[in-house]
Amino acid sequence: MTAHNRLTITKVTPTYWTVLIDNPPINLYDPEMFAELNVLLDTLDSDKEVKVVVLESANPDYFVAHFDFVRADIIPDQPGSAEFTAWPRMMTRFAESRVISIAKIRGRARGQGSELAFACDMRFASKEKAILGQPEVGVGVVPGGGGTEWVSRLAGRARAIEILCGADDFDADTAEKYNWINRSIPDSELDEFVDRLARRVASFLPRPLELAKKLINTHVGFPSEAELWNSNHAFLGARDWPASQARVKRLLDLGFMQSGDMEENMGERLGETRHFVDLPPE
């Protein structure tokens, strides 16, 4: 694989940054992206001026597709590299950071992509182009990056079971109704809306912003690192089940993790039992 940066930081102003996610062809969440996100958090923590950061994708069809099942256990030789078990710490760092983070979602945000959006303080999605999902159960595992914890908190038990056990795709309007995102916004208005909000937040004094976020965290809370550690290890255990490995292999044969029909229409394809009838029972 040719080395390239997955994240490009632009300092729109000293107090307002954007981070462009670009890992062709479908923005898989791979070990290199993990490393760069850790470095991003270090950079945000060390900079004394930045107040707000917006995460967005260079690919209008994929915010972040999902976890890279093939290269998951690789630890690249670059700053920020870590084992996948370090993901829970990174998730909580976004929530604990004094910097306010915004996910601007176009295209597909499934699995780890959805969970990266959950890590951000606010989420705004394109009404026409955003697709959100937690497909892990349909793939043969369980969410390992915070999906279970965040969906349960935000959507409630019944809708969490629909989202996680149904493993289907959801449009932005439904995601808004389920508290998955802050708002579903017409695509033509999304950039202007997020930019205006980010500039507004960036114009305020830093200490009240930081204190307000800390007080909100105290009253509302977010999944703890310990909670995320549990689901992270549950995912890793489920990944090693023989039946799950067979299902993932079949999905790879059908185009999983590749640009094409399987990734574009994953919610529908995972429900087509004809693809899996000859797999060994669990």
PDB file of C-alpha atoms in Angstrom:
ATOM      1  CA  MET A   1       0.000   0.000   0.000  1.00  0.00           C
ATOM      2  CA  THR A   2       1.332   3.402  -0.960  1.00  0.00           C
ATOM      3  CA  ALA A   3       1.929   5.590   2.069  1.00  0.00           C
ATOM      4  CA  HIS A   4      -0.050   8.812   2.266  1.00  0.00           C
ATOM      5  CA  ASN A   5      -1.608  11.027   4.851  1.00  0.00           C
ATOM      6  CA  ARG A   6      -5.138  10.061   5.856  1.00  0.00           C
ATOM      7  CA  LEU A   7      -5.800  13.403   7.547  1.00  0.00           C
ATOM      8  CA  THR A   8      -5.083  16.919   6.326  1.00  0.00           C
ATOM      9  CA  ILE A   9      -5.319  19.719   8.887  1.00  0.00           C
ATOM     10  CA  THR A  10      -6.237  23.194   7.706  1.00  0.00           C
ATOM     11  CA  LYS A  11      -6.067  26.131  10.085  1.00  0.00           C
ATOM     12  CA  VAL A  12      -8.980  28.172   8.769  1.00  0.00           C
ATOM     13  CA  THR A  13      -8.136  30.604  11.560  1.00  0.00           C
ATOM     14  CA  PRO A  14      -5.876  30.101  14.585  1.00  0.00           C
ATOM     15  CA  THR A  15      -8.991  29.175  16.610  1.00  0.00           C
ATOM     16  CA  TYR A  16     -10.887  27.129  13.981  1.00  0.00           C
ATOM     17  CA  TRP A  17      -9.383  24.088  12.251  1.00  0.00           C
ATOM     18  CA  THR A  18     -10.717  21.558   9.783  1.00  0.00           C
ATOM     19  CA  VAL A  19      -9.524  17.973   9.337  1.00  0.00           C
ATOM     20  CA  LEU A  20     -10.066  16.391   5.919  1.00  0.00           C
ATOM     21  CA  ILE A  21     -10.279  12.580   5.956  1.00  0.00           C
ATOM     22  CA  ASP A  22      -8.944  11.034   2.754  1.00  0.00           C
ATOM     23  CA  ASN A  23      -8.066   7.333   2.530  1.00  0.00           C
ATOM     24  CA  PRO A  24      -9.065   6.143  -0.970  1.00  0.00           C
ATOM     25  CA  PRO A  25     -11.011   4.420  -2.227  1.00  0.00           C
ATOM     26  CA  ILE A  26     -13.616   4.249   0.559  1.00  0.00           C
ATOM     27  CA  ASN A  27     -11.989   5.857   3.614  1.00  0.00           C
ATOM     28  CA  LEU A  28     -11.447   2.647   5.563  1.00  0.00           C
ATOM     29  CA  TYR A  29     -10.547   3.154   9.207  1.00  0.00           C
ATOM     30  CA  ASP A  30      -7.099   1.536   9.154  1.00  0.00           C
ATOM     31  CA  PRO A  31      -4.089   1.518  11.527  1.00  0.00           C
ATOM     32  CA  GLU A  32      -2.571   4.549   9.803  1.00  0.00           C
ATOM     33  CA  MET A  33      -5.734   6.594  10.271  1.00  0.00           C
ATOM     34  CA  PHE A  34      -5.783   5.552  13.932  1.00  0.00           C
ATOM     35  CA  ALA A  35      -2.194   6.762  14.336  1.00  0.00           C
ATOM     36  CA  GLU A  36      -2.947  10.084  12.657  1.00  0.00           C
ATOM     37  CA  LEU A  37      -6.009  10.635  14.836  1.00  0.00           C
ATOM     38  CA  ASN A  38      -3.849  10.121  17.935  1.00  0.00           C
ATOM     39  CA  VAL A  39      -1.379  12.691  16.608  1.00  0.00           C
ATOM     40  CA  LEU A  40      -4.273  15.051  15.833  1.00  0.00           C
ATOM     41  CA  LEU A  41      -5.433  14.854  19.451  1.00  0.00           C
ATOM     42  CA  ASP A  42      -1.900  15.503  20.693  1.00  0.00           C
ATOM     43  CA  THR A  43      -1.707  18.537  18.404  1.00  0.00           C
ATOM     44  CA  LEU A  44      -5.060  19.885  19.579  1.00  0.00           C
ATOM     45  CA  ASP A  45      -4.026  19.432  23.206  1.00  0.00           C
ATOM     46  CA  SER A  46      -0.725  21.240  22.723  1.00  0.00           C
ATOM     47  CA  ASP A  47      -2.031  24.207  20.724  1.00  0.00           C
ATOM     48  CA  LYS A  48      -3.102  27.075  22.969  1.00  0.00           C
ATOM     49  CA  GLU A  49      -5.335  28.882  20.475  1.00  0.00           C
ATOM     50  CA  VAL A  50      -7.570  26.331  18.761  1.00  0.00           C
ATOM     51  CA  LYS A  51     -11.122  26.157  20.139  1.00  0.00           C
ATOM     52  CA  VAL A  52     -13.078  24.157  17.542  1.00  0.00           C
ATOM     53  CA  VAL A  53     -12.239  21.469  14.984  1.00  0.00           C
ATOM     54  CA  VAL A  54     -14.429  20.108  12.176  1.00  0.00           C
ATOM     55  CA  LEU A  55     -13.904  16.575  10.816  1.00  0.00           C
ATOM     56  CA  GLU A  56     -15.092  15.994   7.255  1.00  0.00           C
ATOM     57  CA  SER A  57     -14.355  13.727   4.301  1.00  0.00           C
ATOM     58  CA  ALA A  58     -12.754  14.363   0.932  1.00  0.00           C
ATOM     59  CA  ASN A  59     -14.961  11.565  -0.463  1.00  0.00           C
ATOM     60  CA  PRO A  60     -18.638  12.594  -0.832  1.00  0.00           C
ATOM     61  CA  ASP A  61     -19.685   8.918  -0.763  1.00  0.00           C
ATOM     62  CA  TYR A  62     -17.851   7.895   2.421  1.00  0.00           C
ATOM     63  CA  PHE A  63     -17.279   9.801   5.645  1.00  0.00           C
ATOM     64  CA  VAL A  64     -15.433   6.756   7.039  1.00  0.00           C
ATOM     65  CA  ALA A  65     -16.557   3.390   5.683  1.00  0.00           C
ATOM     66  CA  HIS A  66     -15.771   1.164   8.687  1.00  0.00           C
ATOM     67  CA  PHE A  67     -13.023  -0.856  10.390  1.00  0.00           C
ATOM     68  CA  ASP A  68     -10.309  -2.418   8.229  1.00  0.00           C
ATOM     69  CA  PHE A  69     -10.683  -6.136   8.989  1.00  0.00           C
ATOM     70  CA  VAL A  70      -7.703  -7.193   6.860  1.00  0.00           C
ATOM     71  CA  ARG A  71      -4.992  -4.906   8.281  1.00  0.00           C
ATOM     72  CA  ALA A  72      -6.422  -4.427  11.768  1.00  0.00           C
ATOM     73  CA  ASP A  73      -3.519  -5.965  13.690  1.00  0.00           C
ATOM     74  CA  ILE A  74      -0.754  -4.048  11.912  1.00  0.00           C
ATOM     75  CA  ILE A  75       1.054  -1.383  13.936  1.00  0.00           C
ATOM     76  CA  PRO A  76       2.696   0.943  11.398  1.00  0.00           C
ATOM     77  CA  ASP A  77       6.039   2.591  12.039  1.00  0.00           C
ATOM     78  CA  GLN A  78       4.787   6.144  12.460  1.00  0.00           C
ATOM     79  CA  PRO A  79       3.912   8.564  15.258  1.00  0.00           C
ATOM     80  CA  GLY A  80       0.702   7.798  17.113  1.00  0.00           C
ATOM     81  CA  SER A  81       0.641   4.106  16.250  1.00  0.00           C
ATOM     82  CA  ALA A  82      -1.073   1.831  18.734  1.00  0.00           C
ATOM     83  CA  GLU A  83      -2.880  -1.474  19.027  1.00  0.00           C
ATOM     84  CA  PHE A  84      -6.621  -1.472  18.394  1.00  0.00           C
ATOM     85  CA  THR A  85      -7.166  -1.916  22.145  1.00  0.00           C
ATOM     86  CA  ALA A  86      -6.019   1.716  22.558  1.00  0.00           C
ATOM     87  CA  TRP A  87      -9.120   2.929  20.695  1.00  0.00           C
ATOM     88  CA  PRO A  88     -11.237   3.431  23.888  1.00  0.00           C
ATOM     89  CA  ARG A  89      -8.735   5.964  25.187  1.00  0.00           C
ATOM     90  CA  MET A  90      -8.841   7.908  21.940  1.00  0.00           C
ATOM     91  CA  MET A  91     -12.662   7.997  22.000  1.00  0.00           C
ATOM     92  CA  THR A  92     -12.707   9.512  25.471  1.00  0.00           C
ATOM     93  CA  ARG A  93      -9.972  12.014  24.595  1.00  0.00           C
ATOM     94  CA  PHE A  94     -12.292  13.756  22.137  1.00  0.00           C
ATOM     95  CA  ALA A  95     -14.947  14.126  24.839  1.00  0.00           C
ATOM     96  CA  GLU A  96     -12.450  15.283  27.463  1.00  0.00           C
ATOM     97  CA  SER A  97     -10.586  17.719  25.208  1.00  0.00           C
ATOM     98  CA  ARG A  98     -11.109  21.431  25.805  1.00  0.00           C
ATOM     99  CA  VAL A  99     -11.480  21.728  22.002  1.00  0.00           C
ATOM    100  CA  ILE A 100     -15.029  21.359  20.697  1.00  0.00           C
ATOM    101  CA  SER A 101     -15.245  18.829  17.854  1.00  0.00           C
ATOM    102  CA  ILE A 102     -17.817  18.662  15.064  1.00  0.00           C
ATOM    103  CA  ALA A 103     -18.377  15.796  12.613  1.00  0.00           C
ATOM    104  CA  LYS A 104     -19.711  16.937   9.227  1.00  0.00           C
ATOM    105  CA  ILE A 105     -21.059  13.773   7.641  1.00  0.00           C
ATOM    106  CA  ARG A 106     -21.498  13.164   3.933  1.00  0.00           C
ATOM    107  CA  GLY A 107     -21.705   9.662   2.554  1.00  0.00           C
ATOM    108  CA  ARG A 108     -21.462   6.447   4.528  1.00  0.00           C
ATOM    109  CA  ALA A 109     -20.479   6.426   8.197  1.00  0.00           C
ATOM    110  CA  ARG A 110     -20.731   2.834   9.334  1.00  0.00           C
ATOM    111  CA  GLY A 111     -19.123   0.943  12.208  1.00  0.00           C
ATOM    112  CA  GLN A 112     -15.903   2.728  13.117  1.00  0.00           C
ATOM    113  CA  GLY A 113     -16.990   5.658  10.956  1.00  0.00           C
ATOM    114  CA  SER A 114     -20.173   6.076  12.954  1.00  0.00           C
ATOM    115  CA  GLU A 115     -18.173   5.665  16.155  1.00  0.00           C
ATOM    116  CA  LEU A 116     -15.661   8.332  15.128  1.00  0.00           C
ATOM    117  CA  ALA A 117     -18.621  10.665  14.632  1.00  0.00           C
ATOM    118  CA  PHE A 118     -19.921   9.673  18.093  1.00  0.00           C
ATOM    119  CA  ALA A 119     -16.536  10.645  19.550  1.00  0.00           C
ATOM    120  CA  CYS A 120     -17.094  14.199  18.332  1.00  0.00           C
ATOM    121  CA  ASP A 121     -19.092  16.641  20.436  1.00  0.00           C
ATOM    122  CA  MET A 122     -21.579  17.442  17.657  1.00  0.00           C
ATOM    123  CA  ARG A 123     -22.700  15.679  14.470  1.00  0.00           C
ATOM    124  CA  PHE A 124     -24.382  17.240  11.434  1.00  0.00           C
ATOM    125  CA  ALA A 125     -25.257  15.172   8.372  1.00  0.00           C
ATOM    126  CA  SER A 126     -26.292  15.725   4.766  1.00  0.00           C
ATOM    127  CA  LYS A 127     -29.993  15.018   4.384  1.00  0.00           C
ATOM    128  CA  GLU A 128     -29.508  13.586   0.894  1.00  0.00           C
ATOM    129  CA  LYS A 129     -26.050  12.002   1.084  1.00  0.00           C
ATOM    130  CA  ALA A 130     -25.435  10.716   4.620  1.00  0.00           C
ATOM    131  CA  ILE A 131     -25.916   7.017   5.444  1.00  0.00           C
ATOM    132  CA  LEU A 132     -25.241   5.801   8.967  1.00  0.00           C
ATOM    133  CA  GLY A 133     -25.046   2.262  10.270  1.00  0.00           C
ATOM    134  CA  GLN A 134     -23.639  -0.112  12.851  1.00  0.00           C
ATOM    135  CA  PRO A 135     -23.410  -3.246  10.675  1.00  0.00           C
ATOM    136  CA  GLU A 136     -21.183  -5.312  12.957  1.00  0.00           C
ATOM    137  CA  VAL A 137     -23.745  -7.959  13.969  1.00  0.00           C
ATOM    138  CA  GLY A 138     -24.583  -8.493  10.293  1.00  0.00           C
ATOM    139  CA  VAL A 139     -20.874  -8.943   9.587  1.00  0.00           C
ATOM    140  CA  GLY A 140     -20.581 -11.500  12.381  1.00  0.00           C
ATOM    141  CA  VAL A 141     -19.181  -9.511  15.319  1.00  0.00           C
ATOM    142  CA  VAL A 142     -20.339  -6.757  17.696  1.00  0.00           C
ATOM    143  CA  PRO A 143     -19.441  -3.046  17.800  1.00  0.00           C
ATOM    144  CA  GLY A 144     -16.017  -2.583  19.353  1.00  0.00           C
ATOM    145  CA  GLY A 145     -15.490   1.154  19.201  1.00  0.00           C
ATOM    146  CA  GLY A 146     -18.303   2.644  21.248  1.00  0.00           C
ATOM    147  CA  GLY A 147     -21.306   2.025  19.016  1.00  0.00           C
ATOM    148  CA  THR A 148     -23.139  -0.044  21.620  1.00  0.00           C
ATOM    149  CA  GLU A 149     -22.581   2.500  24.378  1.00  0.00           C
ATOM    150  CA  TRP A 150     -23.394   5.620  22.371  1.00  0.00           C
ATOM    151  CA  VAL A 151     -26.419   4.207  20.535  1.00  0.00           C
ATOM    152  CA  SER A 152     -27.889   2.873  23.777  1.00  0.00           C
ATOM    153  CA  ARG A 153     -27.452   6.216  25.521  1.00  0.00           C
ATOM    154  CA  LEU A 154     -28.757   8.366  22.704  1.00  0.00           C
ATOM    155  CA  ALA A 155     -31.463   6.246  21.088  1.00  0.00           C
ATOM    156  CA  GLY A 156     -32.758   4.147  23.991  1.00  0.00           C
ATOM    157  CA  ARG A 157     -32.997   0.378  24.380  1.00  0.00           C
ATOM    158  CA  ALA A 158     -35.571  -0.490  21.711  1.00  0.00           C
ATOM    159  CA  ARG A 159     -33.990   1.643  19.012  1.00  0.00           C
ATOM    160  CA  ALA A 160     -30.515   0.441  20.003  1.00  0.00           C
ATOM    161  CA  ILE A 161     -31.653  -3.138  19.385  1.00  0.00           C
ATOM    162  CA  GLU A 162     -33.126  -2.059  16.028  1.00  0.00           C
ATOM    163  CA  ILE A 163     -29.880  -0.331  15.034  1.00  0.00           C
ATOM    164  CA  LEU A 164     -27.380  -2.895  16.331  1.00  0.00           C
ATOM    165  CA  CYS A 165     -29.228  -6.175  15.831  1.00  0.00           C
ATOM    166  CA  GLY A 166     -30.903  -5.069  12.610  1.00  0.00           C
ATOM    167  CA  ALA A 167     -27.499  -3.949  11.232  1.00  0.00           C
ATOM    168  CA  ASP A 168     -29.201  -1.861   8.543  1.00  0.00           C
ATOM    169  CA  ASP A 169     -28.475   1.524   6.977  1.00  0.00           C
ATOM    170  CA  PHE A 170     -30.197   4.677   8.226  1.00  0.00           C
ATOM    171  CA  ASP A 171     -30.753   7.953   6.427  1.00  0.00           C
ATOM    172  CA  ALA A 172     -29.975  11.288   8.053  1.00  0.00           C
ATOM    173  CA  ASP A 173     -33.601  12.142   8.856  1.00  0.00           C
ATOM    174  CA  THR A 174     -34.068   8.877  10.769  1.00  0.00           C
ATOM    175  CA  ALA A 175     -30.678   9.305  12.451  1.00  0.00           C
ATOM    176  CA  GLU A 176     -31.778  12.738  13.664  1.00  0.00           C
ATOM    177  CA  LYS A 177     -35.040  11.307  15.001  1.00  0.00           C
ATOM    178  CA  TYR A 178     -33.031   8.635  16.869  1.00  0.00           C
ATOM    179  CA  ASN A 179     -30.634  11.238  18.392  1.00  0.00           C
ATOM    180  CA  TRP A 180     -27.756   9.699  16.433  1.00  0.00           C
ATOM    181  CA  ILE A 181     -26.923  13.146  15.022  1.00  0.00           C
ATOM    182  CA  ASN A 182     -27.719  16.725  15.998  1.00  0.00           C
ATOM    183  CA  ARG A 183     -29.412  17.642  12.733  1.00  0.00           C
ATOM    184  CA  SER A 184     -30.131  16.443   9.216  1.00  0.00           C
ATOM    185  CA  ILE A 185     -29.376  19.400   6.940  1.00  0.00           C
ATOM    186  CA  PRO A 186     -29.950  19.798   3.170  1.00  0.00           C
ATOM    187  CA  ASP A 187     -26.655  19.065   1.457  1.00  0.00           C
ATOM    188  CA  SER A 188     -26.554  22.466  -0.238  1.00  0.00           C
ATOM    189  CA  GLU A 189     -26.704  24.133   3.198  1.00  0.00           C
ATOM    190  CA  LEU A 190     -24.453  21.800   5.206  1.00  0.00           C
ATOM    191  CA  ASP A 191     -21.091  23.477   4.585  1.00  0.00           C
ATOM    192  CA  GLU A 192     -22.373  26.964   5.336  1.00  0.00           C
ATOM    193  CA  PHE A 193     -24.210  25.827   8.460  1.00  0.00           C
ATOM    194  CA  VAL A 194     -21.220  24.022   9.976  1.00  0.00           C
ATOM    195  CA  ASP A 195     -18.786  26.782   9.012  1.00  0.00           C
ATOM    196  CA  ARG A 196     -21.006  29.450  10.584  1.00  0.00           C
ATOM    197  CA  LEU A 197     -21.391  27.436  13.793  1.00  0.00           C
ATOM    198  CA  ALA A 198     -17.667  26.713  14.001  1.00  0.00           C
ATOM    199  CA  ARG A 199     -16.747  30.357  13.469  1.00  0.00           C
ATOM    200  CA  ARG A 200     -19.314  31.409  16.064  1.00  0.00           C
ATOM    201  CA  VAL A 201     -17.926  29.000  18.675  1.00  0.00           C
ATOM    202  CA  ALA A 202     -14.351  30.005  17.777  1.00  0.00           C
ATOM    203  CA  SER A 203     -15.189  33.669  18.428  1.00  0.00           C
ATOM    204  CA  PHE A 204     -16.055  33.090  22.095  1.00  0.00           C
ATOM    205  CA  LEU A 205     -13.677  33.238  25.049  1.00  0.00           C
ATOM    206  CA  PRO A 206     -11.798  29.958  25.585  1.00  0.00           C
ATOM    207  CA  ARG A 207     -12.289  29.547  29.340  1.00  0.00           C
ATOM    208  CA  PRO A 208     -16.123  29.747  29.284  1.00  0.00           C
ATOM    209  CA  LEU A 209     -16.172  27.295  26.362  1.00  0.00           C
ATOM    210  CA  GLU A 210     -13.982  24.828  28.221  1.00  0.00           C
ATOM    211  CA  LEU A 211     -15.925  25.194  31.455  1.00  0.00           C
ATOM    212  CA  ALA A 212     -19.289  24.811  29.695  1.00  0.00           C
ATOM    213  CA  LYS A 213     -18.131  21.573  28.071  1.00  0.00           C
ATOM    214  CA  LYS A 214     -16.813  20.226  31.381  1.00  0.00           C
ATOM    215  CA  LEU A 215     -20.106  21.042  33.127  1.00  0.00           C
ATOM    216  CA  ILE A 216     -22.117  19.374  30.353  1.00  0.00           C
ATOM    217  CA  ASN A 217     -19.895  16.302  30.631  1.00  0.00           C
ATOM    218  CA  THR A 218     -20.535  16.234  34.380  1.00  0.00           C
ATOM    219  CA  HIS A 219     -24.314  16.402  34.020  1.00  0.00           C
ATOM    220  CA  VAL A 220     -24.842  14.263  30.919  1.00  0.00           C
ATOM    221  CA  GLY A 221     -21.727  12.142  30.762  1.00  0.00           C
ATOM    222  CA  PHE A 222     -20.301   9.988  27.990  1.00  0.00           C
ATOM    223  CA  PRO A 223     -19.191   6.344  27.814  1.00  0.00           C
ATOM    224  CA  SER A 224     -16.194   5.780  30.037  1.00  0.00           C
ATOM    225  CA  GLU A 225     -12.934   4.296  28.836  1.00  0.00           C
ATOM    226  CA  ALA A 226     -13.716   1.205  30.933  1.00  0.00           C
ATOM    227  CA  GLU A 227     -17.080   0.713  29.200  1.00  0.00           C
ATOM    228  CA  LEU A 228     -15.450   1.088  25.811  1.00  0.00           C
ATOM    229  CA  TRP A 229     -12.679  -1.312  26.833  1.00  0.00           C
ATOM    230  CA  ASN A 230     -15.312  -3.991  27.496  1.00  0.00           C
ATOM    231  CA  SER A 231     -16.948  -3.674  24.075  1.00  0.00           C
ATOM    232  CA  ASN A 232     -13.553  -3.356  22.379  1.00  0.00           C
ATOM    233  CA  HIS A 233     -12.502  -6.724  23.775  1.00  0.00           C
ATOM    234  CA  ALA A 234     -15.918  -8.232  23.062  1.00  0.00           C
ATOM    235  CA  PHE A 235     -15.383  -7.285  19.417  1.00  0.00           C
ATOM    236  CA  LEU A 236     -11.923  -8.834  19.354  1.00  0.00           C
ATOM    237  CA  GLY A 237     -13.269 -12.042  20.880  1.00  0.00           C
ATOM    238  CA  ALA A 238     -16.162 -12.256  18.423  1.00  0.00           C
ATOM    239  CA  ARG A 239     -13.795 -11.649  15.517  1.00  0.00           C
ATOM    240  CA  ASP A 240     -12.010 -14.908  16.380  1.00  0.00           C
ATOM    241  CA  TRP A 241     -15.150 -17.083  16.297  1.00  0.00           C
ATOM    242  CA  PRO A 242     -14.806 -19.545  13.375  1.00  0.00           C
ATOM    243  CA  ALA A 243     -18.320 -18.812  12.111  1.00  0.00           C
ATOM    244  CA  SER A 244     -17.602 -15.082  12.183  1.00  0.00           C
ATOM    245  CA  GLN A 245     -14.334 -15.548  10.327  1.00  0.00           C
ATOM    246  CA  ALA A 246     -16.155 -17.579   7.672  1.00  0.00           C
ATOM    247  CA  ARG A 247     -18.804 -14.874   7.301  1.00  0.00           C
ATOM    248  CA  VAL A 248     -16.213 -12.105   6.968  1.00  0.00           C
ATOM    249  CA  LYS A 249     -14.376 -14.159   4.338  1.00  0.00           C
ATOM    250  CA  ARG A 250     -17.598 -14.577   2.375  1.00  0.00           C
ATOM    251  CA  LEU A 251     -18.247 -10.844   2.610  1.00  0.00           C
ATOM    252  CA  LEU A 252     -14.728 -10.134   1.332  1.00  0.00           C
ATOM    253  CA  ASP A 253     -15.439 -12.392  -1.638  1.00  0.00           C
ATOM    254  CA  LEU A 254     -18.622 -10.382  -2.263  1.00  0.00           C
ATOM    255  CA  GLY A 255     -16.799  -7.043  -2.294  1.00  0.00           C
ATOM    256  CA  PHE A 256     -16.601  -6.067   1.372  1.00  0.00           C
ATOM    257  CA  MET A 257     -13.938  -3.354   1.929  1.00  0.00           C
ATOM    258  CA  GLN A 258     -13.811  -2.644  -1.813  1.00  0.00           C
ATOM    259  CA  SER A 259     -15.376   0.113  -3.855  1.00  0.00           C
ATOM    260  CA  GLY A 260     -18.601  -1.234  -5.325  1.00  0.00           C
ATOM    261  CA  ASP A 261     -22.058  -2.581  -4.682  1.00  0.00           C
ATOM    262  CA  MET A 262     -21.423  -4.345  -1.361  1.00  0.00           C
ATOM    263  CA  GLU A 263     -20.066  -1.230   0.312  1.00  0.00           C
ATOM    264  CA  GLU A 264     -22.562   1.109  -1.317  1.00  0.00           C
ATOM    265  CA  ASN A 265     -25.580  -0.991  -0.315  1.00  0.00           C
ATOM    266  CA  MET A 266     -24.279  -2.869   2.714  1.00  0.00           C
ATOM    267  CA  GLY A 267     -27.436  -2.591   4.787  1.00  0.00           C
ATOM    268  CA  GLU A 268     -29.453  -4.320   2.066  1.00  0.00           C
ATOM    269  CA  ARG A 269     -26.785  -6.866   1.152  1.00  0.00           C
ATOM    270  CA  LEU A 270     -26.210  -8.063   4.720  1.00  0.00           C
ATOM    271  CA  GLY A 271     -29.865  -9.054   4.903  1.00  0.00           C
ATOM    272  CA  GLU A 272     -29.743 -11.232   1.789  1.00  0.00           C
ATOM    273  CA  THR A 273     -29.480 -14.708   3.299  1.00  0.00           C
ATOM    274  CA  ARG A 274     -28.738 -16.322  -0.067  1.00  0.00           C
ATOM    275  CA  HIS A 275     -25.154 -15.142   0.322  1.00  0.00           C
ATOM    276  CA  PHE A 276     -24.613 -17.108   3.532  1.00  0.00           C
ATOM    277  CA  VAL A 277     -26.783 -20.266   3.411  1.00  0.00           C
ATOM    278  CA  ASP A 278     -23.837 -22.624   2.821  1.00  0.00           C
ATOM    279  CA  LEU A 279     -21.622 -21.258   5.586  1.00  0.00           C
ATOM    280  CA  PRO A 280     -20.895 -23.569   8.558  1.00  0.00           C
ATOM    281  CA  PRO A 281     -23.224 -23.154  11.553  1.00  0.00           C
ATOM    282  CA  GLU A 282     -21.945 -21.356  14.627  1.00  0.00           C
TER     283      GLU A 282
END
